[in-house]
Amino acid sequence: MTLIDFTNLLVSALLLAGIYAVMSVGMTVIYGVMKIVNLAHAGFMMLGAYFALELFQRFRIDPIIAALLAFPVLFFLGAAVHWVLLRRLPRSDEPTLPSLLLMFGLWLVLQNLGYLIWGNTDRSIFTPRTLSVVSTVRLAVFIAAVGCLLLLEVILHYTWFGRSVRALIQNRYAALLTGVYEDRTAGIAFGLGIGFAGLAGGLLGSLYSFDPDFGRPFLIRAFVIIVLGGLESISGVAIGALVLALVETFSILFVPAGYQLAISFGLLALALIVLPGGLASLLAKVRRVA
Amino acid sequence: MEGTRPFLRNAFIWTAVVALPITFLGCTRKKTADAVPVGVVLPITGREAKPGQYQREGIELAIKQINQNGGILVKDRGKKLPVREIFYDDSSDQAKSASLAERAMSSDEVVAVLGAYSTALGEAESVMPDRYQVPWITTGAAATTIFNHGYQYVFGTLSPTTLLGSSTAEYLGSLVDQGKLNKGLKLALALENTDHGVDYGNGIKQWSQQHPGYFNIVFSENFDLGSPDFSGLLQKVKSSKADIFLADAHLQDYITMHRQYLQSGMHHQMISYGARGPESDARKAMGDGVDYIFAGIWWSRNLPYPQVKKFNQDYKEFTGHDPDSWYPATAYDAMRALQAAIESAGSLNRTKVRDALRTVELKDSLLPGQVLKFGPNGQINTPFVIVQNKPGGKVDIVYPKDAATGESIAPIPKK
């Protein structure tokens, strides 16, 4: 392999990591605050993709801008779902069966709504940039993804809401004692997670064709990433996404492409056995030692 | 009086419990006696929803036409009986597909079951027909693994995927013979990780071995269905320095892979994605990026047969849209073959219908060659047509020559 080929692959892996990160971060925020494994994530990603498509087709809005607009819309949808459904679930420090079933059911409902509204035709967003050799769409998707992740970091570190989220992630009872209003924070956090799912779906819609079943392969990868990242760590998600993208992209050079998913799951198993706290815990240990 | 009320209540409940099932059983038997119940199991939701929907339309058009003509003549009933479709959506799920086929065969008393789009769903269903001794005609699964188990009730209206692979290689060989391509060109194969992909690759390899000197296969690798990224695989294809790129993929993977192919700036003398290529969704997703891709397909609406032209008209009237790719045609012919088999058997007895299916010949078939006949293993063996996308959204049949509607453009011009 030439240096140019290697660089091409590295760039592909980095761009893929950005996409992976933005689709996983929403799940992490929701899990961190509410201990809910959001199985409906793929359904909200699908809504984000169709939202971007509708804005593009009806109003000729650039699909990247449309994806960014999906964020606030899906944020409010997520907050509404929390208010109507999730706040009625029993509180727990561990994921519970009712929450898993509820989210799985919600995914099926969203999927079927998708079929009802948009039918089962494969849709895609095609612009003059779509097939350009210098993949401006991938680059734009990457920039949008990284920009949103940075914005989330700023929110989490410099706002009252962000501090509440981090407090709930670290220790729910201590957070409650210090005056964190759990219901409101959880509602906003869930909205934020769904907003990110919508954004990810909108961005992915520029890269892939989609139907109401969209998001399933991404959901599996999101699980791998958040476990790799340490379940509750935003920076861990970014690192997990990078590791998965690098491993998936470069492992193909040494093993057949048909084993790509097996490699991802191998990585998941390895993380669960060797690094149950994820890469974030490893980094924390390194920092402490240093 | 105190004691009679519970008695009356119990009597009412027991009467209802006994009478209701009998009433419904009676209804079912009446329906079965007055109609030919045919089970249809196809995905109209989920990953395979679109081809599944098209296949359903093909079957339902055939049923509508049969019923408009009075139905199917069943000699031992002494009259024509209308077809009653019992439809199930398997949601593109293998387990559901198998259980719905089982339900149709065991509970619905169907004469036969049609459907099973895609190899994976077809494989799941294929274990049921012999268990329940109900003829099953798959309209969308072609992998040889389904037909090589020695099943007695399994039939299929798609030619084997190995034939798709060998027809693809044969077409490329004909381009070499015409001087459009050079001899000894290098092939790179990227195959989906299914029996379909394996059969396709085997077909190309077999043809290449039988015709030495035409092509050298320098790269062959499988990939996972629904993969979000093919950049690594395409990099390996690029590194192989192949002249021709042949992939076997489902529609979504074809779109994702070819988008990344175009973005990578790669160019090959010829490119194919197996049976995918002319779909309108692909053109919507990639514009003129799909120009010059060729595909081996089981059927084309451009076939120059009068029955195909009539089918195109009828289908458009029935659905409001033109046939997209081959999907509805194999399903339409499957229902017509079943009709011919029932009429030949003169009975709704499933074993007699199975025996009739083995010998039935549909002489006005829509498929290439115009004759549909099931082989000894239950699968048909009609030839494939090779189509090529042309600029402006045109799709021409380019092989075989006697069905061609246009010339092959080979090698693909560089943009």
XYZ file of C-alpha atoms in Angstrom:
705
model
C 0.000 0.000 0.000
C 1.325 3.426 -0.924
C 1.498 6.340 1.504
C -1.332 8.023 -0.418
C -3.553 4.942 -0.011
C -2.727 4.832 3.688
C -3.551 8.533 4.064
C -6.825 8.027 2.165
C -7.811 5.261 4.536
C -6.807 7.309 7.572
C -8.937 10.213 6.368
C -11.844 7.821 5.721
C -11.480 6.414 9.240
C -11.430 9.899 10.795
C -14.513 10.976 8.859
C -16.261 7.767 9.847
C -15.288 8.337 13.482
C -17.011 11.747 13.438
C -20.223 10.135 12.203
C -19.969 7.328 14.712
C -19.375 9.779 17.557
C -22.367 11.966 16.832
C -24.700 8.995 16.565
C -23.454 7.502 19.851
C -23.244 10.594 22.020
C -27.017 10.901 22.380
C -27.256 7.361 23.702
C -24.498 8.088 26.206
C -26.164 11.222 27.558
C -29.465 9.386 27.998
C -27.831 6.359 29.591
C -25.684 8.495 31.856
C -28.541 10.542 33.282
C -31.444 8.110 33.181
C -29.822 4.663 32.977
C -32.014 3.949 29.976
C -30.633 2.014 27.000
C -32.289 3.896 24.196
C -33.252 1.130 21.782
C -35.417 3.669 19.933
C -32.301 5.625 18.955
C -32.388 4.184 15.422
C -36.026 5.259 15.082
C -35.172 8.872 15.950
C -32.198 8.735 13.586
C -34.618 7.673 10.872
C -36.880 10.650 11.697
C -33.855 12.957 11.446
C -32.976 11.561 8.025
C -36.532 12.042 6.717
C -36.700 15.525 8.266
C -33.565 16.523 6.350
C -34.962 14.948 3.179
C -38.274 16.814 3.481
C -36.552 20.168 4.025
C -34.233 19.447 1.096
C -37.004 18.363 -1.265
C -39.666 20.903 -0.313
C -37.615 24.017 0.410
C -34.244 23.167 -1.234
C -32.513 23.670 2.108
C -28.966 22.324 2.088
C -29.056 18.841 3.656
C -26.311 19.654 6.175
C -28.222 22.732 7.373
C -31.400 20.639 7.368
C -29.634 18.082 9.592
C -28.637 20.865 11.984
C -32.266 22.037 12.020
C -33.320 18.502 12.887
C -31.532 18.910 16.198
C -33.943 21.404 17.853
C -37.015 19.740 16.367
C -36.001 16.316 17.627
C -34.938 17.887 20.926
C -38.507 19.029 21.581
C -39.874 15.712 20.369
C -37.552 13.914 22.786
C -38.567 16.182 25.671
C -42.217 15.472 24.845
C -41.606 11.719 24.762
C -39.937 12.009 28.156
C -42.860 13.996 29.573
C -45.482 11.625 28.187
C -43.788 8.257 28.683
C -40.446 8.070 30.404
C -41.076 10.064 33.557
C -43.655 7.435 34.489
C -41.034 4.681 34.551
C -39.772 3.554 37.954
C -36.447 5.150 38.891
C -33.423 2.887 39.030
C -29.639 3.020 39.039
C -29.548 0.166 36.545
C -31.283 -0.307 33.185
C -34.638 -1.967 33.847
C -36.710 -4.358 31.784
C -39.704 -1.962 31.517
C -37.466 0.768 30.103
C -35.922 -1.630 27.572
C -39.331 -2.870 26.465
C -40.734 0.647 26.286
C -37.870 1.882 24.115
C -38.026 -1.177 21.880
C -41.766 -0.705 21.472
C -41.246 2.966 20.711
C -38.744 2.033 17.992
C -41.315 -0.255 16.349
C -43.973 2.472 16.573
C -41.622 5.022 14.976
C -40.685 2.547 12.241
C -44.298 1.867 11.414
C -45.115 5.570 11.478
C -42.296 5.945 8.972
C -43.813 3.298 6.721
C -47.212 4.979 7.037
C -45.932 8.433 6.116
C -43.105 7.758 3.673
C -43.791 4.209 2.496
C -41.134 1.587 2.030
C -39.249 3.202 -0.824
C -35.513 3.724 -0.480
C -34.859 7.466 -0.271
C -31.630 9.370 -0.603
C -30.414 12.935 -0.723
C -28.604 13.675 -3.939
C -26.847 16.981 -4.492
C -24.142 17.966 -6.974
C -21.659 17.466 -4.100
C -22.728 13.878 -3.436
C -20.368 12.218 -5.871
C -17.472 14.678 -5.761
C -14.097 12.944 -5.561
C -13.013 15.131 -2.661
C -15.837 14.014 -0.429
C -17.150 17.387 0.649
C -20.310 15.810 2.016
C -18.323 13.525 4.328
C -16.146 16.446 5.324
C -19.174 18.659 6.014
C -20.772 15.860 7.998
C -17.573 15.438 9.976
C -17.263 19.179 10.709
C -20.916 19.396 11.761
C -20.498 16.341 13.979
C -17.342 17.557 15.674
C -18.782 21.072 16.063
C -21.839 19.702 17.852
C -19.739 17.492 20.104
C -17.631 20.496 21.096
C -20.790 22.490 21.768
C -22.023 19.675 23.995
C -18.748 19.683 25.887
C -19.103 23.437 26.458
C -22.700 22.999 27.644
C -21.741 20.181 29.994
C -18.870 22.097 31.536
C -20.040 25.708 31.634
C -23.787 25.668 32.271
C -25.916 24.834 35.275
C -27.742 22.219 33.220
C -24.434 20.659 32.149
C -23.209 20.489 35.709
C -26.524 18.907 36.732
C -26.148 16.293 34.002
C -22.600 15.482 35.045
C -23.636 15.322 38.677
C -26.449 12.897 37.880
C -24.083 10.775 35.801
C -21.499 10.636 38.594
C -23.788 10.089 41.590
C -27.541 10.457 41.404
C -28.159 10.628 45.166
C -25.438 13.178 45.788
C -26.791 15.229 42.898
C -30.277 15.194 44.378
C -28.885 16.277 47.740
C -27.199 19.257 46.150
C -30.476 20.472 44.682
C -30.403 19.063 41.165
C -33.959 18.875 39.850
C -33.863 15.376 38.388
C -37.059 15.348 36.352
C -36.308 18.562 34.504
C -32.646 17.645 33.928
C -33.614 14.171 32.717
C -36.221 15.671 30.370
C -33.705 18.065 28.864
C -31.024 15.350 28.727
C -33.391 12.992 26.938
C -34.315 15.774 24.525
C -30.623 16.421 23.968
C -29.962 12.728 23.304
C -32.833 12.535 20.827
C -31.692 15.815 19.260
C -28.303 14.223 18.634
C -29.989 11.137 17.200
C -31.931 13.391 14.814
C -28.785 15.297 13.891
C -26.913 12.041 13.267
C -29.784 10.718 11.153
C -29.912 13.933 9.130
C -26.161 13.833 8.531
C -26.181 10.120 7.677
C -29.047 10.758 5.266
C -26.608 12.734 3.129
C -24.311 9.714 2.914
C -26.606 6.694 2.700
C -29.925 5.700 1.221
C -32.547 5.084 3.857
C -35.998 3.717 4.547
C -38.040 3.557 7.780
C -35.862 0.629 8.917
C -32.833 2.923 8.750
C -30.345 2.931 11.606
C -30.191 -0.723 12.618
C -26.494 -1.338 11.698
C -25.605 2.004 13.251
C -27.395 1.138 16.477
C -25.245 -1.984 16.862
C -22.112 0.065 16.340
C -23.326 2.706 18.790
C -23.532 0.010 21.461
C -19.941 -0.988 20.769
C -18.818 2.631 20.954
C -20.507 3.524 24.225
C -19.224 0.364 25.902
C -15.754 1.093 24.561
C -16.082 4.661 25.757
C -17.222 3.659 29.222
C -21.021 4.027 29.001
C -21.279 7.441 30.629
C -18.362 9.424 29.275
C -18.769 11.948 26.458
C -15.037 12.094 25.755
C -14.996 8.304 25.983
C -17.544 8.211 23.158
C -15.273 10.279 20.933
C -12.347 7.961 21.642
C -14.498 4.843 21.262
C -15.791 6.090 17.914
C -12.253 6.774 16.731
C -11.019 3.353 17.832
C -13.924 1.526 16.192
C -13.588 3.476 12.943
C -9.819 2.881 12.816
C -10.179 -0.811 13.612
C -12.987 -1.335 11.091
C -11.215 0.548 8.331
C -7.714 -0.848 8.750
C -8.577 -4.392 9.830
C -10.064 -4.967 6.380
C -6.547 -4.766 4.996
C -5.573 -7.857 6.962
C -8.799 -9.844 7.293
C -11.684 -10.301 4.845
C -14.340 -7.580 4.888
C -16.963 -10.181 5.810
C -15.504 -10.296 9.319
C -15.915 -6.548 9.911
C -18.847 -6.911 12.283
C -17.162 -9.811 14.075
C -14.208 -7.527 14.712
C -16.505 -4.860 16.136
C -18.135 -7.338 18.471
C -14.763 -8.847 19.352
C -13.743 -5.378 20.414
C -16.921 -5.079 22.476
C -16.235 -8.390 24.240
C -12.632 -7.406 24.842
C -13.691 -4.061 26.328
C -16.224 -5.735 28.630
C -13.639 -8.229 29.904
C -10.455 -6.188 30.034
C -11.781 -2.646 30.379
C -15.237 -2.731 31.972
C -14.945 0.991 32.686
C -14.119 1.665 29.036
C -11.346 3.716 27.510
C -12.350 6.694 29.663
C -11.418 4.784 32.833
C -8.112 3.766 31.282
C -7.328 7.394 30.468
C -8.324 8.455 33.978
C -5.945 5.853 35.429
C -3.127 7.032 33.182
C -3.783 10.623 34.259
C -3.749 9.639 37.931
C -0.488 7.730 37.529
C 1.044 10.676 35.702
C -84.755 -18.987 40.847
C -81.516 -18.221 42.626
C -80.029 -21.497 41.339
C -81.226 -21.256 37.742
C -79.422 -18.015 36.926
C -75.902 -19.428 37.246
C -77.063 -22.467 35.311
C -78.443 -20.312 32.523
C -75.302 -18.218 32.524
C -73.099 -21.316 32.347
C -75.238 -22.815 29.628
C -74.944 -19.613 27.623
C -71.174 -19.483 28.048
C -70.718 -23.159 27.096
C -72.983 -22.754 24.109
C -70.920 -19.786 22.988
C -67.637 -21.631 23.568
C -68.768 -24.618 21.514
C -70.839 -22.849 18.898
C -68.511 -20.026 17.961
C -65.554 -22.151 16.803
C -67.954 -24.421 14.901
C -69.480 -21.385 13.237
C -66.056 -20.028 12.279
C -64.863 -23.480 11.203
C -67.895 -23.710 9.031
C -67.083 -20.337 7.496
C -63.503 -21.387 6.811
C -64.506 -24.642 5.210
C -67.111 -22.869 3.125
C -64.529 -20.373 1.940
C -62.061 -23.163 1.144
C -64.687 -25.096 -0.766
C -65.632 -22.117 -2.923
C -62.186 -20.807 -3.638
C -58.574 -21.777 -4.202
C -56.735 -20.529 -1.112
C -53.180 -19.466 -1.928
C -50.781 -18.315 0.762
C -48.475 -15.394 -0.042
C -45.638 -14.593 2.358
C -43.552 -11.578 1.367
C -41.760 -8.690 3.079
C -43.622 -5.436 2.571
C -42.005 -3.798 5.565
C -38.386 -3.853 6.639
C -35.236 -4.109 4.620
C -36.691 -6.005 1.659
C -39.961 -4.074 1.630
C -39.700 -2.614 -1.808
C -38.948 -5.729 -3.856
C -41.446 -7.572 -1.653
C -44.149 -5.034 -2.476
C -43.404 -5.309 -6.213
C -43.624 -9.095 -6.007
C -46.923 -8.850 -4.174
C -48.226 -6.601 -6.950
C -47.151 -9.174 -9.551
C -48.976 -11.987 -7.753
C -52.079 -9.885 -7.150
C -52.239 -8.797 -10.786
C -52.149 -12.445 -11.838
C -54.846 -13.323 -9.284
C -57.014 -10.421 -10.463
C -56.736 -11.544 -14.085
C -57.417 -15.184 -13.193
C -60.493 -14.223 -11.197
C -61.721 -11.901 -13.964
C -61.685 -14.942 -16.232
C -63.823 -16.878 -13.767
C -61.022 -18.430 -11.738
C -59.099 -21.695 -11.993
C -60.807 -24.716 -13.534
C -60.745 -27.517 -10.977
C -62.027 -30.645 -12.741
C -62.861 -32.694 -9.657
C -65.097 -29.843 -8.472
C -66.556 -29.526 -11.949
C -66.230 -25.748 -12.039
C -63.967 -22.744 -11.990
C -62.996 -21.490 -8.537
C -61.704 -18.004 -7.792
C -58.305 -17.600 -6.152
C -58.408 -16.397 -2.552
C -55.138 -14.820 -1.476
C -54.057 -15.163 2.155
C -51.314 -12.597 2.547
C -48.715 -12.310 5.308
C -46.010 -9.664 5.700
C -42.871 -11.221 7.175
C -41.271 -7.794 7.860
C -38.012 -9.018 6.216
C -37.470 -11.198 9.276
C -36.256 -14.764 8.768
C -37.921 -16.280 11.837
C -41.215 -14.557 11.075
C -40.997 -15.613 7.453
C -40.649 -19.289 8.410
C -43.433 -19.166 11.003
C -45.841 -17.388 8.634
C -45.188 -19.907 5.880
C -45.835 -22.623 8.470
C -49.046 -20.906 9.535
C -50.279 -20.638 5.956
C -49.508 -24.304 5.315
C -50.797 -25.741 8.580
C -53.706 -23.496 9.627
C -54.977 -21.808 6.494
C -55.316 -24.966 4.406
C -53.744 -23.310 1.396
C -53.152 -25.201 -1.831
C -49.712 -23.644 -2.199
C -47.588 -20.844 -0.789
C -45.906 -18.227 -2.976
C -43.379 -15.570 -2.072
C -40.159 -15.521 -0.079
C -38.247 -12.622 -1.539
C -34.511 -12.790 -0.959
C -32.318 -15.779 -0.412
C -32.168 -15.369 3.365
C -35.968 -15.369 3.787
C -36.367 -18.103 1.211
C -33.922 -20.331 3.055
C -35.889 -19.861 6.257
C -39.177 -20.812 4.598
C -37.800 -23.661 2.501
C -37.828 -26.189 5.352
C -41.622 -25.969 5.716
C -43.047 -27.246 2.390
C -41.879 -30.850 2.752
C -42.829 -30.899 6.430
C -46.445 -29.975 5.605
C -46.416 -31.387 2.058
C -47.594 -28.124 0.544
C -46.141 -26.867 -2.756
C -44.081 -23.717 -2.241
C -42.913 -21.491 -5.069
C -40.297 -18.924 -4.177
C -40.534 -15.886 -6.395
C -37.415 -14.145 -5.155
C -34.828 -16.612 -3.838
C -32.316 -18.093 -6.222
C -29.480 -19.555 -4.155
C -28.769 -23.153 -5.108
C -28.594 -24.179 -1.428
C -32.411 -23.969 -1.282
C -32.840 -26.402 -4.145
C -30.040 -28.855 -3.410
C -31.542 -30.511 -0.330
C -33.699 -32.894 -2.319
C -36.924 -31.226 -1.172
C -39.975 -32.498 -3.053
C -42.362 -29.548 -2.632
C -39.958 -26.681 -3.315
C -40.099 -24.716 -6.577
C -38.642 -21.402 -7.701
C -39.189 -18.970 -10.571
C -35.696 -17.486 -10.423
C -32.850 -19.106 -12.298
C -29.869 -20.069 -10.132
C -27.491 -17.329 -9.057
C -24.568 -19.387 -10.368
C -26.148 -18.877 -13.792
C -26.204 -15.129 -13.085
C -22.461 -15.288 -12.400
C -21.696 -17.396 -15.462
C -23.981 -15.232 -17.672
C -22.120 -12.138 -16.456
C -18.786 -13.726 -17.344
C -20.173 -14.982 -20.660
C -21.320 -11.459 -21.524
C -17.904 -10.031 -20.722
C -16.394 -12.850 -22.799
C -18.603 -11.831 -25.728
C -17.229 -8.289 -25.426
C -13.722 -9.750 -25.647
C -14.760 -11.724 -28.741
C -16.124 -8.533 -30.303
C -12.819 -6.799 -29.626
C -14.358 -4.262 -27.258
C -12.328 -5.615 -24.333
C -8.902 -7.217 -24.352
C -8.219 -10.804 -23.422
C -6.606 -11.586 -20.076
C -8.233 -8.722 -18.160
C -8.072 -8.815 -14.361
C -11.315 -9.205 -12.386
C -11.973 -8.032 -8.823
C -14.974 -9.590 -7.066
C -16.711 -8.140 -3.980
C -19.469 -10.493 -2.896
C -22.121 -10.139 -0.230
C -21.676 -12.634 2.581
C -24.668 -14.800 1.652
C -25.314 -17.902 -0.420
C -26.401 -15.522 -3.180
C -22.974 -13.886 -3.182
C -21.173 -17.224 -3.011
C -23.184 -18.632 -5.945
C -22.571 -15.510 -8.025
C -18.825 -15.721 -7.411
C -18.822 -19.445 -8.175
C -20.587 -18.831 -11.484
C -17.922 -16.341 -12.562
C -15.089 -18.577 -11.378
C -16.499 -21.647 -13.138
C -16.902 -19.795 -16.426
C -13.399 -18.361 -16.169
C -11.956 -21.831 -15.526
C -13.856 -23.287 -18.467
C -12.679 -20.477 -20.742
C -9.014 -19.999 -19.915
C -7.284 -16.884 -21.123
C -10.299 -14.589 -21.004
C -9.990 -13.285 -17.446
C -7.839 -13.616 -14.346
C -9.544 -13.228 -10.986
C -7.045 -11.221 -8.950
C -9.274 -10.330 -5.995
C -12.290 -11.955 -4.401
C -13.694 -11.066 -1.000
C -16.999 -11.185 0.869
C -18.580 -8.284 2.754
C -21.341 -7.978 5.353
C -24.854 -6.962 4.360
C -25.775 -3.430 5.453
C -22.234 -2.314 6.141
C -22.029 1.477 6.640
C -18.575 1.797 5.141
C -16.875 0.108 2.212
C -13.807 2.330 1.973
C -11.429 -0.403 3.205
C -12.850 -2.985 0.825
C -12.721 -0.558 -2.093
C -9.139 0.304 -1.203
C -8.284 -3.382 -1.534
C -10.072 -3.496 -4.886
C -8.042 -0.489 -5.961
C -4.811 -2.074 -4.782
C -5.585 -5.222 -6.807
C -5.256 -3.085 -9.979
C -8.141 -4.980 -11.531
C -9.570 -3.930 -14.904
C -13.152 -5.012 -14.202
C -15.036 -4.680 -10.909
C -17.860 -7.113 -10.242
C -19.841 -6.955 -7.008
C -22.917 -8.790 -5.835
C -25.019 -6.640 -3.529
C -28.514 -5.831 -2.345
C -29.987 -2.459 -3.308
C -28.924 -0.447 -0.234
C -25.405 -1.867 -0.284
C -25.174 -1.218 -4.030
C -26.071 2.439 -3.451
C -23.698 2.870 -0.501
C -20.823 1.044 -2.175
C -21.159 2.734 -5.541
C -21.393 6.177 -3.948
C -18.103 5.494 -2.159
C -16.672 3.990 -5.357
C -17.410 7.205 -7.241
C -16.128 9.381 -4.392
C -12.874 7.403 -4.379
C -12.265 8.379 -8.005
C -11.843 4.756 -9.091
C -12.443 3.681 -12.671
C -12.789 0.235 -14.229
C -13.353 -0.853 -17.793
C -16.616 -2.507 -16.759
C -18.553 -2.509 -13.512
C -21.494 -4.524 -12.243
C -23.354 -5.103 -8.973
C -24.765 -8.491 -9.930
C -28.518 -8.294 -10.304
C -28.617 -4.604 -9.245
C -28.125 -1.665 -11.522
C -31.195 -0.391 -13.363
C -33.321 0.410 -10.271
C -34.835 3.894 -10.375
C -33.954 4.430 -6.687
C -30.287 3.986 -7.548
C -30.490 6.661 -10.239
C -32.255 8.990 -7.809
C -29.471 8.385 -5.294
C -26.531 8.755 -7.667
C -27.753 10.546 -10.774
C -25.611 9.848 -13.812
C -23.132 8.090 -11.524
C -24.974 4.861 -12.395
C -24.381 5.257 -16.150
C -22.744 2.254 -17.862
C -23.246 -0.121 -14.923
C -24.425 -3.447 -16.282
C -26.567 -5.988 -14.467
C -27.651 -9.549 -15.036
C -31.348 -9.701 -14.361
C -34.011 -12.344 -14.499
C -36.335 -10.181 -16.540
C -36.537 -6.797 -18.229
C -39.617 -4.833 -19.192
C -37.845 -4.106 -22.482
C -37.918 -7.753 -23.596
C -39.388 -7.740 -27.121
C -42.182 -10.260 -26.444
C -45.862 -9.361 -26.980
C -46.835 -10.865 -23.601
C -44.253 -8.625 -21.893
C -45.716 -5.529 -23.562
C -49.209 -6.544 -22.419
C -47.924 -7.240 -18.906
C -46.277 -3.794 -18.788
C -49.607 -2.164 -19.686
C -51.666 -4.264 -17.286
C -49.201 -3.754 -14.470
C -49.202 0.009 -14.924
C -52.989 0.087 -14.958
C -53.101 -2.083 -11.829
C -50.436 -0.300 -9.778
C -50.119 3.138 -11.318
C -46.422 2.681 -12.003
C -44.152 0.848 -14.437
C -42.452 -2.400 -13.436
C -39.199 -1.521 -11.658
C -36.613 -4.177 -12.397
C -37.534 -7.887 -12.557
C -39.407 -8.272 -9.268
C -43.079 -8.419 -10.356
C -42.526 -10.624 -13.408
C -41.213 -13.723 -11.622
C -44.026 -13.424 -9.087
C -46.667 -12.986 -11.809
C -45.420 -16.079 -13.632
C -45.278 -18.087 -10.403
C -49.014 -17.539 -9.876
C -49.749 -18.398 -13.496
C -47.626 -21.553 -13.258
C -49.594 -22.540 -10.159
C -52.847 -21.939 -12.042
C -51.633 -24.148 -14.896
C -50.571 -26.854 -12.432
C -53.931 -26.871 -10.612
C -55.791 -27.061 -13.923
C -53.531 -29.877 -15.067
C -53.958 -31.732 -11.769
C -57.707 -31.136 -11.908
C -57.696 -31.077 -8.144
C -56.748 -29.022 -5.116
C -54.938 -32.011 -3.643
C -51.526 -30.648 -2.731
C -49.551 -33.709 -3.811
C -51.324 -33.795 -7.166
C -50.618 -30.074 -7.601
C -46.951 -30.719 -6.713
C -46.778 -33.489 -9.334
C -48.355 -31.187 -11.900
C -45.910 -28.398 -11.104
C -43.063 -30.770 -11.990
C -44.321 -31.108 -15.534
C -46.036 -27.778 -16.134
C -44.827 -25.652 -19.044
C -45.881 -22.033 -19.203
C -45.435 -21.328 -22.894
C -46.261 -17.634 -22.804
C -43.927 -16.891 -19.920
C -42.676 -13.349 -19.457
C -39.182 -14.626 -18.719
C -36.307 -14.774 -21.226
C -36.850 -17.715 -23.575
C -40.644 -17.402 -23.075
C -41.032 -20.907 -21.583
C -41.190 -21.488 -17.839
C -40.505 -25.058 -16.746
C -39.285 -26.266 -13.379
C -36.152 -28.415 -13.439
C -35.651 -31.687 -11.545
C -34.608 -29.773 -8.413
C -37.634 -27.457 -8.643
C -35.768 -24.425 -9.939
C -36.239 -22.946 -13.409
C -33.269 -22.470 -15.682
C -34.254 -19.620 -18.002
C -31.400 -17.485 -19.314
C -30.510 -14.094 -17.826
C -30.630 -10.856 -19.730
C -27.819 -8.375 -19.359
C -28.895 -4.735 -19.229
C -26.717 -1.654 -19.216
C -27.566 1.795 -17.887
C -27.096 4.458 -20.523
C -26.890 8.244 -20.165
C -30.240 10.006 -19.819
C -31.773 7.296 -17.697
C -32.056 4.790 -20.552
C -31.623 1.094 -19.826
C -30.858 -1.207 -22.766
C -30.830 -4.966 -23.007
C -27.365 -5.627 -24.396
C -27.167 -9.430 -24.173
C -28.194 -11.923 -25.543
C -28.067 -10.454 -29.015
C -31.519 -11.668 -30.102
C -33.166 -9.696 -27.305
C -30.845 -6.670 -27.425
C -32.369 -3.210 -27.602
C -29.024 -1.417 -27.817
C -25.269 -1.832 -28.159
C -22.955 -2.430 -25.228
C -20.812 0.530 -24.314
C -17.480 -1.030 -23.402
C -15.075 -0.108 -22.013
C -16.779 2.502 -19.837
C -15.595 5.953 -20.969
C -13.613 7.983 -18.459
C -15.366 11.176 -17.383
